[in-house]
JSON list of C-alpha atoms in Angstrom, two decimals:
[
{"chain": "J", "resi": 23, "resn": "MET", "atom": "CA", "xyz": [-9.03, 23.42, 15.90]},
{"chain": "J", "resi": 24, "resn": "VAL", "atom": "CA", "xyz": [-8.05, 23.23, 12.23]},
{"chain": "J", "resi": 25, "resn": "THR", "atom": "CA", "xyz": [-10.39, 24.47, 9.53]},
{"chain": "J", "resi": 26, "resn": "TYR", "atom": "CA", "xyz": [-9.65, 23.17, 6.05]},
{"chain": "J", "resi": 27, "resn": "CYS", "atom": "CA", "xyz": [-10.87, 22.86, 2.48]},
{"chain": "J", "resi": 28, "resn": "ASN", "atom": "CA", "xyz": [-9.10, 20.50, 0.10]},
{"chain": "J", "resi": 29, "resn": "ALA", "atom": "CA", "xyz": [-10.22, 22.35, -3.09]},
{"chain": "J", "resi": 30, "resn": "GLY", "atom": "CA", "xyz": [-9.91, 19.25, -5.26]},
{"chain": "J", "resi": 31, "resn": "HIS", "atom": "CA", "xyz": [-6.62, 18.01, -3.82]},
{"chain": "J", "resi": 32, "resn": "ASN", "atom": "CA", "xyz": [-5.96, 14.70, -2.11]},
{"chain": "J", "resi": 33, "resn": "PRO", "atom": "CA", "xyz": [-7.20, 14.57, 1.48]},
{"chain": "J", "resi": 34, "resn": "PRO", "atom": "CA", "xyz": [-4.60, 15.39, 4.13]},
{"chain": "J", "resi": 35, "resn": "ILE", "atom": "CA", "xyz": [-3.63, 12.45, 6.31]},
{"chain": "J", "resi": 36, "resn": "TRP", "atom": "CA", "xyz": [-4.14, 12.71, 10.05]},
{"chain": "J", "resi": 37, "resn": "ILE", "atom": "CA", "xyz": [-1.42, 10.87, 11.99]},
{"chain": "J", "resi": 38, "resn": "ASP", "atom": "CA", "xyz": [-2.57, 10.86, 15.59]},
{"chain": "J", "resi": 39, "resn": "ARG", "atom": "CA", "xyz": [-0.21, 10.50, 18.51]},
{"chain": "J", "resi": 40, "resn": "GLY", "atom": "CA", "xyz": [-1.59, 7.04, 19.28]},
{"chain": "J", "resi": 41, "resn": "GLY", "atom": "CA", "xyz": [-0.65, 5.63, 15.88]},
{"chain": "J", "resi": 42, "resn": "GLU", "atom": "CA", "xyz": [-4.02, 5.85, 14.14]},
{"chain": "J", "resi": 43, "resn": "VAL", "atom": "CA", "xyz": [-3.84, 7.15, 10.57]},
{"chain": "J", "resi": 44, "resn": "SER", "atom": "CA", "xyz": [-6.77, 8.36, 8.48]},
{"chain": "J", "resi": 45, "resn": "PRO", "atom": "CA", "xyz": [-7.42, 10.66, 5.56]},
{"chain": "J", "resi": 46, "resn": "LEU", "atom": "CA", "xyz": [-9.46, 13.73, 6.47]},
{"chain": "J", "resi": 47, "resn": "PRO", "atom": "CA", "xyz": [-12.98, 13.80, 5.07]},
{"chain": "J", "resi": 48, "resn": "LEU", "atom": "CA", "xyz": [-13.14, 15.49, 1.67]},
{"chain": "J", "resi": 49, "resn": "THR", "atom": "CA", "xyz": [-14.99, 18.76, 1.16]},
{"chain": "J", "resi": 50, "resn": "HIS", "atom": "CA", "xyz": [-15.87, 17.64, -2.41]},
{"chain": "J", "resi": 51, "resn": "ASP", "atom": "CA", "xyz": [-15.03, 20.98, -4.01]},
{"chain": "J", "resi": 52, "resn": "LEU", "atom": "CA", "xyz": [-13.55, 21.77, -7.42]},
{"chain": "J", "resi": 53, "resn": "VAL", "atom": "CA", "xyz": [-9.86, 22.49, -7.83]},
{"chain": "J", "resi": 54, "resn": "LEU", "atom": "CA", "xyz": [-8.96, 25.99, -6.74]},
{"chain": "J", "resi": 55, "resn": "ALA", "atom": "CA", "xyz": [-9.69, 28.70, -9.36]},
{"chain": "J", "resi": 56, "resn": "ALA", "atom": "CA", "xyz": [-11.39, 26.29, -11.80]},
{"chain": "J", "resi": 57, "resn": "MET", "atom": "CA", "xyz": [-14.45, 28.54, -11.93]},
{"chain": "J", "resi": 58, "resn": "GLU", "atom": "CA", "xyz": [-14.89, 32.18, -11.08]},
{"chain": "J", "resi": 59, "resn": "ASP", "atom": "CA", "xyz": [-16.93, 32.95, -7.95]},
{"chain": "J", "resi": 60, "resn": "LYS", "atom": "CA", "xyz": [-17.08, 29.28, -6.91]},
{"chain": "J", "resi": 61, "resn": "GLN", "atom": "CA", "xyz": [-17.86, 28.78, -3.23]},
{"chain": "J", "resi": 62, "resn": "TYR", "atom": "CA", "xyz": [-15.86, 26.28, -1.22]},
{"chain": "J", "resi": 63, "resn": "HIS", "atom": "CA", "xyz": [-16.89, 24.30, 1.84]},
{"chain": "J", "resi": 64, "resn": "GLU", "atom": "CA", "xyz": [-14.97, 24.00, 5.08]},
{"chain": "J", "resi": 65, "resn": "LYS", "atom": "CA", "xyz": [-14.58, 21.19, 7.58]},
{"chain": "J", "resi": 66, "resn": "GLU", "atom": "CA", "xyz": [-13.02, 21.27, 11.03]},
{"chain": "J", "resi": 67, "resn": "ILE", "atom": "CA", "xyz": [-10.99, 18.86, 13.11]},
{"chain": "J", "resi": 68, "resn": "ILE", "atom": "CA", "xyz": [-9.52, 19.11, 16.57]},
{"chain": "J", "resi": 69, "resn": "LEU", "atom": "CA", "xyz": [-5.91, 18.00, 16.88]},
{"chain": "J", "resi": 70, "resn": "ASN", "atom": "CA", "xyz": [-4.43, 16.73, 20.12]},
{"chain": "J", "resi": 71, "resn": "PRO", "atom": "CA", "xyz": [-0.89, 17.56, 21.15]},
{"chain": "J", "resi": 72, "resn": "GLY", "atom": "CA", "xyz": [1.44, 15.25, 19.24]},
{"chain": "J", "resi": 73, "resn": "ASP", "atom": "CA", "xyz": [-0.91, 14.78, 16.27]},
{"chain": "J", "resi": 74, "resn": "SER", "atom": "CA", "xyz": [0.44, 15.46, 12.78]},
{"chain": "J", "resi": 75, "resn": "LEU", "atom": "CA", "xyz": [-1.09, 16.31, 9.43]},
{"chain": "J", "resi": 76, "resn": "PHE", "atom": "CA", "xyz": [0.52, 15.28, 6.16]},
{"chain": "J", "resi": 77, "resn": "LEU", "atom": "CA", "xyz": [-0.48, 17.15, 2.99]},
{"chain": "J", "resi": 78, "resn": "TYR", "atom": "CA", "xyz": [0.63, 16.09, -0.48]},
{"chain": "J", "resi": 79, "resn": "THR", "atom": "CA", "xyz": [-0.09, 16.42, -4.17]},
{"chain": "J", "resi": 80, "resn": "ASP", "atom": "CA", "xyz": [-1.30, 13.55, -6.34]},
{"chain": "J", "resi": 81, "resn": "GLY", "atom": "CA", "xyz": [2.22, 13.10, -7.69]},
{"chain": "J", "resi": 82, "resn": "VAL", "atom": "CA", "xyz": [2.87, 11.03, -4.57]},
{"chain": "J", "resi": 83, "resn": "THR", "atom": "CA", "xyz": [0.04, 8.51, -4.96]},
{"chain": "J", "resi": 84, "resn": "GLU", "atom": "CA", "xyz": [0.30, 8.50, -8.76]},
{"chain": "J", "resi": 85, "resn": "ALA", "atom": "CA", "xyz": [4.05, 7.86, -8.80]},
{"chain": "J", "resi": 86, "resn": "ASN", "atom": "CA", "xyz": [4.78, 4.83, -11.03]},
{"chain": "J", "resi": 87, "resn": "ASN", "atom": "CA", "xyz": [7.45, 2.20, -10.74]},
{"chain": "J", "resi": 88, "resn": "LEU", "atom": "CA", "xyz": [9.13, 0.55, -13.74]},
{"chain": "J", "resi": 89, "resn": "ALA", "atom": "CA", "xyz": [6.35, -2.08, -13.86]},
{"chain": "J", "resi": 90, "resn": "GLY", "atom": "CA", "xyz": [3.75, 0.68, -14.27]},
{"chain": "J", "resi": 91, "resn": "GLU", "atom": "CA", "xyz": [2.25, 0.17, -10.79]},
{"chain": "J", "resi": 92, "resn": "LEU", "atom": "CA", "xyz": [1.03, 3.19, -8.80]},
{"chain": "J", "resi": 93, "resn": "TYR", "atom": "CA", "xyz": [2.39, 4.05, -5.37]},
{"chain": "J", "resi": 94, "resn": "GLY", "atom": "CA", "xyz": [-1.27, 4.46, -4.34]},
{"chain": "J", "resi": 95, "resn": "ASP", "atom": "CA", "xyz": [-3.32, 5.64, -1.39]},
{"chain": "J", "resi": 96, "resn": "ASN", "atom": "CA", "xyz": [-3.12, 2.36, 0.54]},
{"chain": "J", "resi": 97, "resn": "ARG", "atom": "CA", "xyz": [0.68, 2.24, 0.42]},
{"chain": "J", "resi": 98, "resn": "LEU", "atom": "CA", "xyz": [0.85, 5.85, 1.60]},
{"chain": "J", "resi": 99, "resn": "LEU", "atom": "CA", "xyz": [-1.54, 5.19, 4.50]},
{"chain": "J", "resi": 100, "resn": "GLU", "atom": "CA", "xyz": [0.34, 2.05, 5.54]},
{"chain": "J", "resi": 101, "resn": "ASN", "atom": "CA", "xyz": [3.65, 3.90, 5.50]},
{"chain": "J", "resi": 102, "resn": "CYS", "atom": "CA", "xyz": [2.20, 6.80, 7.49]},
{"chain": "J", "resi": 103, "resn": "LYS", "atom": "CA", "xyz": [1.33, 4.35, 10.29]},
{"chain": "J", "resi": 104, "resn": "THR", "atom": "CA", "xyz": [5.06, 3.98, 10.92]},
{"chain": "J", "resi": 105, "resn": "TYR", "atom": "CA", "xyz": [5.61, 7.76, 11.18]},
{"chain": "J", "resi": 106, "resn": "THR", "atom": "CA", "xyz": [3.86, 8.34, 14.51]},
{"chain": "J", "resi": 107, "resn": "GLY", "atom": "CA", "xyz": [6.07, 10.50, 16.71]},
{"chain": "J", "resi": 108, "resn": "LEU", "atom": "CA", "xyz": [8.36, 11.61, 13.90]},
{"chain": "J", "resi": 109, "resn": "SER", "atom": "CA", "xyz": [9.05, 15.28, 13.33]},
{"chain": "J", "resi": 110, "resn": "PRO", "atom": "CA", "xyz": [7.49, 16.93, 10.27]},
{"chain": "J", "resi": 111, "resn": "ARG", "atom": "CA", "xyz": [10.92, 16.96, 8.61]},
{"chain": "J", "resi": 112, "resn": "GLU", "atom": "CA", "xyz": [11.32, 13.22, 9.26]},
{"chain": "J", "resi": 113, "resn": "ILE", "atom": "CA", "xyz": [7.84, 12.48, 7.88]},
{"chain": "J", "resi": 114, "resn": "VAL", "atom": "CA", "xyz": [8.57, 14.37, 4.64]},
{"chain": "J", "resi": 115, "resn": "SER", "atom": "CA", "xyz": [12.00, 12.76, 4.34]},
{"chain": "J", "resi": 116, "resn": "SER", "atom": "CA", "xyz": [10.61, 9.25, 4.97]},
{"chain": "J", "resi": 117, "resn": "ILE", "atom": "CA", "xyz": [7.83, 9.61, 2.39]},
{"chain": "J", "resi": 118, "resn": "THR", "atom": "CA", "xyz": [10.21, 11.13, -0.15]},
{"chain": "J", "resi": 119, "resn": "HIS", "atom": "CA", "xyz": [12.54, 8.15, 0.33]},
{"chain": "J", "resi": 120, "resn": "SER", "atom": "CA", "xyz": [9.66, 5.66, 0.15]},
{"chain": "J", "resi": 121, "resn": "VAL", "atom": "CA", "xyz": [8.31, 7.09, -3.12]},
{"chain": "J", "resi": 122, "resn": "SER", "atom": "CA", "xyz": [11.80, 7.27, -4.63]},
{"chain": "J", "resi": 123, "resn": "THR", "atom": "CA", "xyz": [12.58, 3.68, -3.63]},
{"chain": "J", "resi": 124, "resn": "PHE", "atom": "CA", "xyz": [9.23, 2.51, -5.03]},
{"chain": "J", "resi": 125, "resn": "ALA", "atom": "CA", "xyz": [9.74, 4.31, -8.35]},
{"chain": "J", "resi": 126, "resn": "MET", "atom": "CA", "xyz": [13.17, 2.67, -8.79]},
{"chain": "J", "resi": 127, "resn": "GLY", "atom": "CA", "xyz": [14.25, 5.18, -11.43]},
{"chain": "J", "resi": 128, "resn": "ALA", "atom": "CA", "xyz": [10.95, 5.47, -13.32]},
{"chain": "J", "resi": 129, "resn": "VAL", "atom": "CA", "xyz": [10.39, 8.91, -14.81]},
{"chain": "J", "resi": 130, "resn": "GLN", "atom": "CA", "xyz": [8.41, 11.24, -12.55]},
{"chain": "J", "resi": 131, "resn": "SER", "atom": "CA", "xyz": [5.17, 12.05, -14.37]},
{"chain": "J", "resi": 132, "resn": "ASP", "atom": "CA", "xyz": [3.75, 14.73, -12.04]},
{"chain": "J", "resi": 133, "resn": "ASP", "atom": "CA", "xyz": [4.84, 17.26, -9.46]},
{"chain": "J", "resi": 134, "resn": "ILE", "atom": "CA", "xyz": [5.43, 15.99, -5.94]},
{"chain": "J", "resi": 135, "resn": "THR", "atom": "CA", "xyz": [4.84, 18.43, -3.11]},
{"chain": "J", "resi": 136, "resn": "LEU", "atom": "CA", "xyz": [4.84, 17.41, 0.55]},
{"chain": "J", "resi": 137, "resn": "LEU", "atom": "CA", "xyz": [4.05, 19.28, 3.77]},
{"chain": "J", "resi": 138, "resn": "ALA", "atom": "CA", "xyz": [3.87, 17.88, 7.30]},
{"chain": "J", "resi": 139, "resn": "ILE", "atom": "CA", "xyz": [2.91, 19.75, 10.46]},
{"chain": "J", "resi": 140, "resn": "ARG", "atom": "CA", "xyz": [2.65, 18.67, 14.07]},
{"chain": "J", "resi": 141, "resn": "TYR", "atom": "CA", "xyz": [0.48, 20.24, 16.75]},
{"chain": "J", "resi": 142, "resn": "ASN", "atom": "CA", "xyz": [2.50, 20.58, 19.93]},
{"chain": "J", "resi": 143, "resn": "GLY", "atom": "CA", "xyz": [-0.26, 22.01, 22.09]}
]
């Protein structure tokens, strides 16, 4: 079981071993440390062996190309569908390459942080 709180960040993406990809439900909380003594909500999921989680900052989905288009949530989800069975390192490398190729040299406007984990059982 995984207990999580997104604290205002983009929802992690669940890549299940069968190829289904979905963002985790949001906890609808403020960004971390925005207000003193703010309470945060938790949600839980149960991963199966072979399932992966991909966590990222909004610099991924808000990456622009030279035409001013955003990389976007839909593009990220579609790309994640092809990452079933990849190692966490391969997932991060593939997304990094995809965002870089999409941006085609456009200036990065925000931080990009990526983390992938896989539950092996």
